[in-house]
PDB file of N, CA, C and O in Angstrom:
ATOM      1  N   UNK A  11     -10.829   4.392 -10.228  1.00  0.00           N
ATOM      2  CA  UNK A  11      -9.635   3.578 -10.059  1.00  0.00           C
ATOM      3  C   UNK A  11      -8.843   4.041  -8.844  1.00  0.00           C
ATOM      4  O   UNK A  11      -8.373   3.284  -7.995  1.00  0.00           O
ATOM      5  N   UNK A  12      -8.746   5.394  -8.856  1.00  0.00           N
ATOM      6  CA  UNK A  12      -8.056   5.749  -7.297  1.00  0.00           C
ATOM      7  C   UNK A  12      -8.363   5.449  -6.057  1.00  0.00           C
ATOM      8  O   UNK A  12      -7.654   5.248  -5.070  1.00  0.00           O
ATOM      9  N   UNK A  13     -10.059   5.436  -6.299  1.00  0.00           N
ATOM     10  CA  UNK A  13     -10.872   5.149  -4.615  1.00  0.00           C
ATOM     11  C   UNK A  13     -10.306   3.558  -4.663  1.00  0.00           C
ATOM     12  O   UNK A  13      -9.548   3.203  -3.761  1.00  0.00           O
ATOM     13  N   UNK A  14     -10.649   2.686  -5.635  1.00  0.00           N
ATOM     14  CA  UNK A  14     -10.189   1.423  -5.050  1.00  0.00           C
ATOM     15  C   UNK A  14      -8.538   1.356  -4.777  1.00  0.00           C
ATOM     16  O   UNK A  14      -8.218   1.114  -3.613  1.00  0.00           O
ATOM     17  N   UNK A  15      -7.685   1.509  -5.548  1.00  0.00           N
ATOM     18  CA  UNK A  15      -6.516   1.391  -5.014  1.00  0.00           C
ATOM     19  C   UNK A  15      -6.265   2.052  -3.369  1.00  0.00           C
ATOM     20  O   UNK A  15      -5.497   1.630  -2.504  1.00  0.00           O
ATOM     21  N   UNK A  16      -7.111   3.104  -3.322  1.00  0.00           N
ATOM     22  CA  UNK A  16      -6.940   3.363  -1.582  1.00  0.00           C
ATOM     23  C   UNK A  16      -7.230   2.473  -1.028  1.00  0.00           C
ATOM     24  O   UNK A  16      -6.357   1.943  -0.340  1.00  0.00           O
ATOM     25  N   UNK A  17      -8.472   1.932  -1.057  1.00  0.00           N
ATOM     26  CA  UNK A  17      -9.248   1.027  -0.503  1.00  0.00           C
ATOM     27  C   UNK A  17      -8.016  -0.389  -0.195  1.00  0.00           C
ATOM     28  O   UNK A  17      -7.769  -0.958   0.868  1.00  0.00           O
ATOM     29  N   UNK A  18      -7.505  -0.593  -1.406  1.00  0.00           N
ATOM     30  CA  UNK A  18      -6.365  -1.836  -1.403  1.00  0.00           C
ATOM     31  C   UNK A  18      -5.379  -1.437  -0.423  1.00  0.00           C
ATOM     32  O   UNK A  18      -4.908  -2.254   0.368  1.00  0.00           O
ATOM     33  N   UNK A  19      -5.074  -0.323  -0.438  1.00  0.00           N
ATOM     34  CA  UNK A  19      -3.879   0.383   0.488  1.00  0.00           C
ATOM     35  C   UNK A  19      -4.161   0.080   1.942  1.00  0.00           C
ATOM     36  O   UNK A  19      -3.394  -0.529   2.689  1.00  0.00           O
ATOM     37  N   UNK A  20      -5.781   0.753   2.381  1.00  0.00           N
ATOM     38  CA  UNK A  20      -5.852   0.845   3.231  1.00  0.00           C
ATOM     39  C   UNK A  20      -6.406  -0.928   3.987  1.00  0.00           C
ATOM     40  O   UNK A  20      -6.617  -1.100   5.188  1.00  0.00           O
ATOM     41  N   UNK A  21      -6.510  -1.833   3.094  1.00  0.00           N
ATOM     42  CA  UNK A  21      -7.170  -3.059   3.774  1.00  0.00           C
ATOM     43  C   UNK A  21      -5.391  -3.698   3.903  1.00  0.00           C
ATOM     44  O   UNK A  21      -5.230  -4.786   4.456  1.00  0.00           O
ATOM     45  N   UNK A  22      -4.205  -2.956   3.377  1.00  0.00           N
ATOM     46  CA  UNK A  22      -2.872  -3.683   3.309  1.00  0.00           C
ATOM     47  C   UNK A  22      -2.957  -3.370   4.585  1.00  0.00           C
ATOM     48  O   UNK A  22      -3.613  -4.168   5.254  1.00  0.00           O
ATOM     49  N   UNK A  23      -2.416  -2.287   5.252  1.00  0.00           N
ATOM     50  CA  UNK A  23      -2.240  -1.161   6.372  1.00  0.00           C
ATOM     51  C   UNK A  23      -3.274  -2.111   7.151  1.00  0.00           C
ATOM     52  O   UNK A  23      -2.588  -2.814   7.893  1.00  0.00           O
ATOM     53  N   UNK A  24      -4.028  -2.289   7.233  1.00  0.00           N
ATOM     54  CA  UNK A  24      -4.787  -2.889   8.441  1.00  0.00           C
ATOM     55  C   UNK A  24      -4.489  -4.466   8.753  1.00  0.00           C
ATOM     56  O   UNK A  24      -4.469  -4.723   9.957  1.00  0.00           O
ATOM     57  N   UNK A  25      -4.256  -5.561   7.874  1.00  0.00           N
ATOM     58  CA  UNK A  25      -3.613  -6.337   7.431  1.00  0.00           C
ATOM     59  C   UNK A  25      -2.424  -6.571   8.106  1.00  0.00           C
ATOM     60  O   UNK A  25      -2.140  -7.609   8.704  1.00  0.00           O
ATOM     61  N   UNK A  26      -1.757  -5.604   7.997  1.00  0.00           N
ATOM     62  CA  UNK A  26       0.140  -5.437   8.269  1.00  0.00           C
ATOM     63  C   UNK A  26      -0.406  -5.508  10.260  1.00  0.00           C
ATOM     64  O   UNK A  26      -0.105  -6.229  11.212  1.00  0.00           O
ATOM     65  N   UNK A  27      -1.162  -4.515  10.080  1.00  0.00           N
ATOM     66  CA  UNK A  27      -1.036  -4.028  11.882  1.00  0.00           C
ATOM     67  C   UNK A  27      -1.838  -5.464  12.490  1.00  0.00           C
ATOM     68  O   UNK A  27      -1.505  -5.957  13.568  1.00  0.00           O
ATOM     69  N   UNK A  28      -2.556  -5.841  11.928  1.00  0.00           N
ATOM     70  CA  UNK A  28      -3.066  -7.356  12.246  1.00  0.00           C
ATOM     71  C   UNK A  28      -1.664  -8.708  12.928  1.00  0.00           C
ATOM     72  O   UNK A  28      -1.549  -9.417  13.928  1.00  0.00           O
ATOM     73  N   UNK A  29      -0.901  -8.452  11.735  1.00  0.00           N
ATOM     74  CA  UNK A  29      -0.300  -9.465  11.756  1.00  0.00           C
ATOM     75  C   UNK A  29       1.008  -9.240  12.419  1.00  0.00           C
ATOM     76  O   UNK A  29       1.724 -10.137  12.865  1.00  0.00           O
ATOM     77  N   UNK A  30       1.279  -7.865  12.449  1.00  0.00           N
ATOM     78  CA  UNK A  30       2.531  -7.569  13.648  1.00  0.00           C
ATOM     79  C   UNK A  30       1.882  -7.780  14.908  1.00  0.00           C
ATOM     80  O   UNK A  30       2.748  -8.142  15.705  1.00  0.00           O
ATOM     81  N   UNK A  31       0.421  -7.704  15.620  1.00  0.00           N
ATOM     82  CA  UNK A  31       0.158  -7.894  16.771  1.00  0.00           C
ATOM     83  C   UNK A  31       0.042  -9.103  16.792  1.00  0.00           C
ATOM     84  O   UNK A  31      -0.044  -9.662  17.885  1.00  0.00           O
ATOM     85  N   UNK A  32       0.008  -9.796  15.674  1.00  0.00           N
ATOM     86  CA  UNK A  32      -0.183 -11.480  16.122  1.00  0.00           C
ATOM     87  C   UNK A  32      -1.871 -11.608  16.362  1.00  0.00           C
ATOM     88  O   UNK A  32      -2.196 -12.210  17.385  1.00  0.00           O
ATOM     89  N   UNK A  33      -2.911 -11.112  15.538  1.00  0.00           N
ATOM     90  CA  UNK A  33      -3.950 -11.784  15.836  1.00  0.00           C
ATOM     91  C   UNK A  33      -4.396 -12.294  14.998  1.00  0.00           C
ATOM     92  O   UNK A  33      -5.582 -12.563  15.191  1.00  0.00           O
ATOM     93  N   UNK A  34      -3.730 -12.810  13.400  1.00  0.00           N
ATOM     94  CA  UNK A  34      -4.507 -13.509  12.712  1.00  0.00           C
ATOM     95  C   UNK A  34      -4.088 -14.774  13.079  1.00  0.00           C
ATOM     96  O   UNK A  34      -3.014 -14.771  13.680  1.00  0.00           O
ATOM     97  N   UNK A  35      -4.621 -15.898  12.899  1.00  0.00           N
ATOM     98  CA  UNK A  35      -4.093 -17.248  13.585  1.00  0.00           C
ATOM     99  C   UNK A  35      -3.496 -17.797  12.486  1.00  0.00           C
ATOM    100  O   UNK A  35      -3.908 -17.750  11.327  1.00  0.00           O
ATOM    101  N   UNK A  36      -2.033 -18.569  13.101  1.00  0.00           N
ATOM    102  CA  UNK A  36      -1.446 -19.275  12.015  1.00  0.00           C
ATOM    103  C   UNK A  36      -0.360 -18.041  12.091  1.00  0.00           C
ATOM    104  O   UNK A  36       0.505 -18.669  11.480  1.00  0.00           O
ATOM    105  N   UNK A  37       0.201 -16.931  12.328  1.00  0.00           N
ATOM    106  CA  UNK A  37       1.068 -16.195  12.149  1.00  0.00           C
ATOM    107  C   UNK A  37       1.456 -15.605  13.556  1.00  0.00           C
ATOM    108  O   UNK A  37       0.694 -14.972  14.287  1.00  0.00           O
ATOM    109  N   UNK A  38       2.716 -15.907  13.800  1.00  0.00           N
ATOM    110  CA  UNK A  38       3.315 -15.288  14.466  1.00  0.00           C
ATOM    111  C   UNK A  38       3.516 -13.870  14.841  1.00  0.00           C
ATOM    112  O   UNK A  38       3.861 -13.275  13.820  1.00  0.00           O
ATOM    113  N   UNK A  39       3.448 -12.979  15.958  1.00  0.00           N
ATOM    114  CA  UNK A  39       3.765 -11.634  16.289  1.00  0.00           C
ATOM    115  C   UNK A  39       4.907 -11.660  15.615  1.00  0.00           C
ATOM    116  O   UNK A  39       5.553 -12.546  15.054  1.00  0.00           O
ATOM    117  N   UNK A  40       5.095  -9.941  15.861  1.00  0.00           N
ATOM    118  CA  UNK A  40       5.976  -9.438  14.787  1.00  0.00           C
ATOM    119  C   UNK A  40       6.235  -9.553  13.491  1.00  0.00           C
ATOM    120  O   UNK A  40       5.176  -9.821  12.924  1.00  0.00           O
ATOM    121  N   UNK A  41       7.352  -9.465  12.539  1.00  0.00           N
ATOM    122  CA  UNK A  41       8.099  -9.030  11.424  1.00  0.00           C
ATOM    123  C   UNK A  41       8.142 -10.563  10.418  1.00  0.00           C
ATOM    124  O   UNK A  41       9.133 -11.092   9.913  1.00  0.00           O
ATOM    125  N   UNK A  42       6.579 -11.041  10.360  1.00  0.00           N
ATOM    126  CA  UNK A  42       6.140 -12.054   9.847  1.00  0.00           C
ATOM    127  C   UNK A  42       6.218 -11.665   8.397  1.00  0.00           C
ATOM    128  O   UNK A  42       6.173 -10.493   8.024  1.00  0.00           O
ATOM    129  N   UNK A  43       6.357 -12.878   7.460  1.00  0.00           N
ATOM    130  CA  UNK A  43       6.102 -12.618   6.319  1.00  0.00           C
ATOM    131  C   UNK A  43       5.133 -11.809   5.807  1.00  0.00           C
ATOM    132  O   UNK A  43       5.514 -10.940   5.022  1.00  0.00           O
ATOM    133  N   UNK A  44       3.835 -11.892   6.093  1.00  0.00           N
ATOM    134  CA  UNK A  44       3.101 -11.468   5.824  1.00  0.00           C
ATOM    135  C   UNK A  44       2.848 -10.181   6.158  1.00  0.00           C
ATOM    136  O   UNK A  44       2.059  -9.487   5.516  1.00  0.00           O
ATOM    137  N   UNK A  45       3.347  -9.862   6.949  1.00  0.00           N
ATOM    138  CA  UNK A  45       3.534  -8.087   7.596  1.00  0.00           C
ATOM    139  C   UNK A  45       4.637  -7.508   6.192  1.00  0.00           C
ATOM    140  O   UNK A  45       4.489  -6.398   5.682  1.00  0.00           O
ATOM    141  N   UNK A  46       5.522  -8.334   5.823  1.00  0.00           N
ATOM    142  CA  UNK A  46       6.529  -7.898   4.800  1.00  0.00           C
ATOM    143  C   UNK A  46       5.868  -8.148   3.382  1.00  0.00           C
ATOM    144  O   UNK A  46       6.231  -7.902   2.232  1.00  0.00           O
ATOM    145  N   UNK A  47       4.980  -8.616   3.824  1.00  0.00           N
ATOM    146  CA  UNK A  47       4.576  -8.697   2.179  1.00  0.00           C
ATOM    147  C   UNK A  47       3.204  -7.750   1.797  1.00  0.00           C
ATOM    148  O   UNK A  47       2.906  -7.627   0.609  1.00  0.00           O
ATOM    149  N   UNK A  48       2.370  -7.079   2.866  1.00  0.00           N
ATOM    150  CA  UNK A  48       1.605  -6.051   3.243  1.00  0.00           C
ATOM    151  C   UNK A  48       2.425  -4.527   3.312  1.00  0.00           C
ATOM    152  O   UNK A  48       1.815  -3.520   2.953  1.00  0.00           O
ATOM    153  N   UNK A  49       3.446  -4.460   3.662  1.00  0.00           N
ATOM    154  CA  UNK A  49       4.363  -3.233   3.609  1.00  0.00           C
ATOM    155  C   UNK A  49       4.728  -3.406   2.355  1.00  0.00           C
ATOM    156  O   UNK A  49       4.068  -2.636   1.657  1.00  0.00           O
ATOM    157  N   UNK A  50       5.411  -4.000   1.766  1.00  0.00           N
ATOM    158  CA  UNK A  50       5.782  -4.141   0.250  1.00  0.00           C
ATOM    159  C   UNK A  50       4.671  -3.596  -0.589  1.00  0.00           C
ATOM    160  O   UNK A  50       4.850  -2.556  -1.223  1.00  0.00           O
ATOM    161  N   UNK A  51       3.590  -4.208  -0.627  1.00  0.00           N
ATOM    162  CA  UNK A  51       2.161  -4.190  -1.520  1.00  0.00           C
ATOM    163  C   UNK A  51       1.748  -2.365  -1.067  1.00  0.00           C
ATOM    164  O   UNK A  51       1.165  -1.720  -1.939  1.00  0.00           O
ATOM    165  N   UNK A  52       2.038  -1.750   0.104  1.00  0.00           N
ATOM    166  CA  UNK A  52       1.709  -0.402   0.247  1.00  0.00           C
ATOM    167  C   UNK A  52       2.099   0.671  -0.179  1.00  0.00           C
ATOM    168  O   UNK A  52       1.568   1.718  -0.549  1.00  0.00           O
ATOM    169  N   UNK A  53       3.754   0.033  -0.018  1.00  0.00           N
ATOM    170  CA  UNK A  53       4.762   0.741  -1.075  1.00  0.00           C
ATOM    171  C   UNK A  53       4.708   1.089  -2.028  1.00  0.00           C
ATOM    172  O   UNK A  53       4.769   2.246  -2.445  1.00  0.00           O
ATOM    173  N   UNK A  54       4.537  -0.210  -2.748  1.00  0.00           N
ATOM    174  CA  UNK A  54       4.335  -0.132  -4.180  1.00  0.00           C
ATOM    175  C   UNK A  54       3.444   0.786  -4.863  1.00  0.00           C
ATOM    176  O   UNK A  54       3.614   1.332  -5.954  1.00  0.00           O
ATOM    177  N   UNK A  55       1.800   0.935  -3.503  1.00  0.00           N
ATOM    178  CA  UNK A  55       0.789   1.617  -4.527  1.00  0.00           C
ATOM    179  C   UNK A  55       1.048   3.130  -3.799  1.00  0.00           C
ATOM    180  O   UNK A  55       0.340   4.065  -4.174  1.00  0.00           O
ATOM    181  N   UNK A  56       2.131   3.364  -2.696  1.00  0.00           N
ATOM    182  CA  UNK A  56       2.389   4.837  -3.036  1.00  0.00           C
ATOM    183  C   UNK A  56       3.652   5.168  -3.851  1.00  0.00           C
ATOM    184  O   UNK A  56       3.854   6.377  -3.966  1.00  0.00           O
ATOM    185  N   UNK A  57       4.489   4.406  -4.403  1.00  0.00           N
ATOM    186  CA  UNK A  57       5.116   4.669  -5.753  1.00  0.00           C
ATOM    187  C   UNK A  57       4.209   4.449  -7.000  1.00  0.00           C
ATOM    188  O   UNK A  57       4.807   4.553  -8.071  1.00  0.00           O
ATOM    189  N   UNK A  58       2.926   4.175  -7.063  1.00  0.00           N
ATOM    190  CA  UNK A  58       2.555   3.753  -8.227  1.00  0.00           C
ATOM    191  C   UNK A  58       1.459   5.520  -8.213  1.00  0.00           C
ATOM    192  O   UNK A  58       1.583   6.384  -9.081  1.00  0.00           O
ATOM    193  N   UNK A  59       0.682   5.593  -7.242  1.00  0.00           N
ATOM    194  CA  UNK A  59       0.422   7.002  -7.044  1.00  0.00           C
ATOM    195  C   UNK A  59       0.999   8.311  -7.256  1.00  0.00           C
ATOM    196  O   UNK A  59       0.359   9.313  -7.575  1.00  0.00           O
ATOM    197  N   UNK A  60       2.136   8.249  -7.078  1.00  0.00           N
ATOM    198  CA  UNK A  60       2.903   9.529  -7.258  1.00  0.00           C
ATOM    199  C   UNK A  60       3.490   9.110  -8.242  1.00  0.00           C
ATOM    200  O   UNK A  60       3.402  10.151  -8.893  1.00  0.00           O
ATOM    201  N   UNK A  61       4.186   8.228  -9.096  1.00  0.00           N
ATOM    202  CA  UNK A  61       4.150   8.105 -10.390  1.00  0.00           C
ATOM    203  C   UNK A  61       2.916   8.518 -11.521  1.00  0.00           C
ATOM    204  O   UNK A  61       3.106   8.973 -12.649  1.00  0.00           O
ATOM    205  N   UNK A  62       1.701   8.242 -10.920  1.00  0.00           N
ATOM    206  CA  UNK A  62       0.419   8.281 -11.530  1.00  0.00           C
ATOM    207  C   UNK A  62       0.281  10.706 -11.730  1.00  0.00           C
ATOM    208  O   UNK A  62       0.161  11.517 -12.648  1.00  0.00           O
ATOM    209  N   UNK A  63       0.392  10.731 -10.419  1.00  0.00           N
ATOM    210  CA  UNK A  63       0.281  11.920 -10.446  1.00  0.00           C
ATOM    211  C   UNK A  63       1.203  13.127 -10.900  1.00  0.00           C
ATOM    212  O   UNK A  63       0.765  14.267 -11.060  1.00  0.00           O
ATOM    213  N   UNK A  64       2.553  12.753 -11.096  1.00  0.00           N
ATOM    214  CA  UNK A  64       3.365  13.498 -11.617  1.00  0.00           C
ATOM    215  C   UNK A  64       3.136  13.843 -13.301  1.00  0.00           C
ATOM    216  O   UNK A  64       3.294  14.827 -14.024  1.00  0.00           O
ATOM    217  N   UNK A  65       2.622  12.283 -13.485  1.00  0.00           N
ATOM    218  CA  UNK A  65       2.269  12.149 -15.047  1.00  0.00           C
ATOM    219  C   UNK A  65       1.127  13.747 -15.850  1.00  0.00           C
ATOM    220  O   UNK A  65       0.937  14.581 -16.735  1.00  0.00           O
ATOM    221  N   UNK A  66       0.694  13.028 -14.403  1.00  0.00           N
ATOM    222  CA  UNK A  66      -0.552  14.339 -14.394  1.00  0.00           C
ATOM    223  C   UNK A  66      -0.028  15.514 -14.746  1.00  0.00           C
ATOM    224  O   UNK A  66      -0.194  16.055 -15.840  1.00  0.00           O
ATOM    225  N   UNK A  67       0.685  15.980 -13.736  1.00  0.00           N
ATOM    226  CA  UNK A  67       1.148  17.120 -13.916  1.00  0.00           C
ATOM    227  C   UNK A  67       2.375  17.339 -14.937  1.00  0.00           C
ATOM    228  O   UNK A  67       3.181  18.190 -14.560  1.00  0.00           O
ATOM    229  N   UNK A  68       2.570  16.897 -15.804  1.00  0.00           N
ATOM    230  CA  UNK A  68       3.320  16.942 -17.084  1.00  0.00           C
ATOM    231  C   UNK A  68       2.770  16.813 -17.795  1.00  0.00           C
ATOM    232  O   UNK A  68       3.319  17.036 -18.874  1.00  0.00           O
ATOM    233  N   UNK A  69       0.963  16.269 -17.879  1.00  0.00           N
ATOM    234  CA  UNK A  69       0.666  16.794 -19.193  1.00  0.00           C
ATOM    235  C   UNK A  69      -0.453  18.087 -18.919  1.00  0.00           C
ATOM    236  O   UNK A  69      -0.914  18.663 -19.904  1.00  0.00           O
ATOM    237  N   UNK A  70      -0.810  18.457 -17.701  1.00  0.00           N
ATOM    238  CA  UNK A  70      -0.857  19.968 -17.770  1.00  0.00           C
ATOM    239  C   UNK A  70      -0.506  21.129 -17.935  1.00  0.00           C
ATOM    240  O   UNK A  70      -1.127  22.192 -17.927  1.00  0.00           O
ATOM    241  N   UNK A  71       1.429  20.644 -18.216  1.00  0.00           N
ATOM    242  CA  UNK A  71       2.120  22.013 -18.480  1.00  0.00           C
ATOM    243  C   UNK A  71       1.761  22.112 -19.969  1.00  0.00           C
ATOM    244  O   UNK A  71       2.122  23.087 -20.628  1.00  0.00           O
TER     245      UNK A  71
END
């Protein structure tokens, strides 16, 4: 489950840098929706990660 959520992370991150340079067609350079909605979605799975892992480490104490 972790390798894919990277995997999701890392196809957001490539995604985002896509669409701030303006090369997917149909989207504008820069601070496009879709750049905001790729940063959002990255966010999320490094709050959902370090939520995941703290857990961890509270039930090892």
């Amino acid at each position: 489950m972790s390798k894919f959520i990277e995997v999701i992370g890392l196809i957001l991150i490539a995604v985002m840098i896509l669409a701030f340079v303006g090369v997917i067609p149909g989207q504008e350079a820069g601070l496009s929706p879709l750049f905001w909605g790729c940063a959002g979605g990255a966010l999320l799975i490094i709050f959902y990660r370090k939520m995941k892992k703290k857990q961890e480490m509270e039930e090892n104490l």
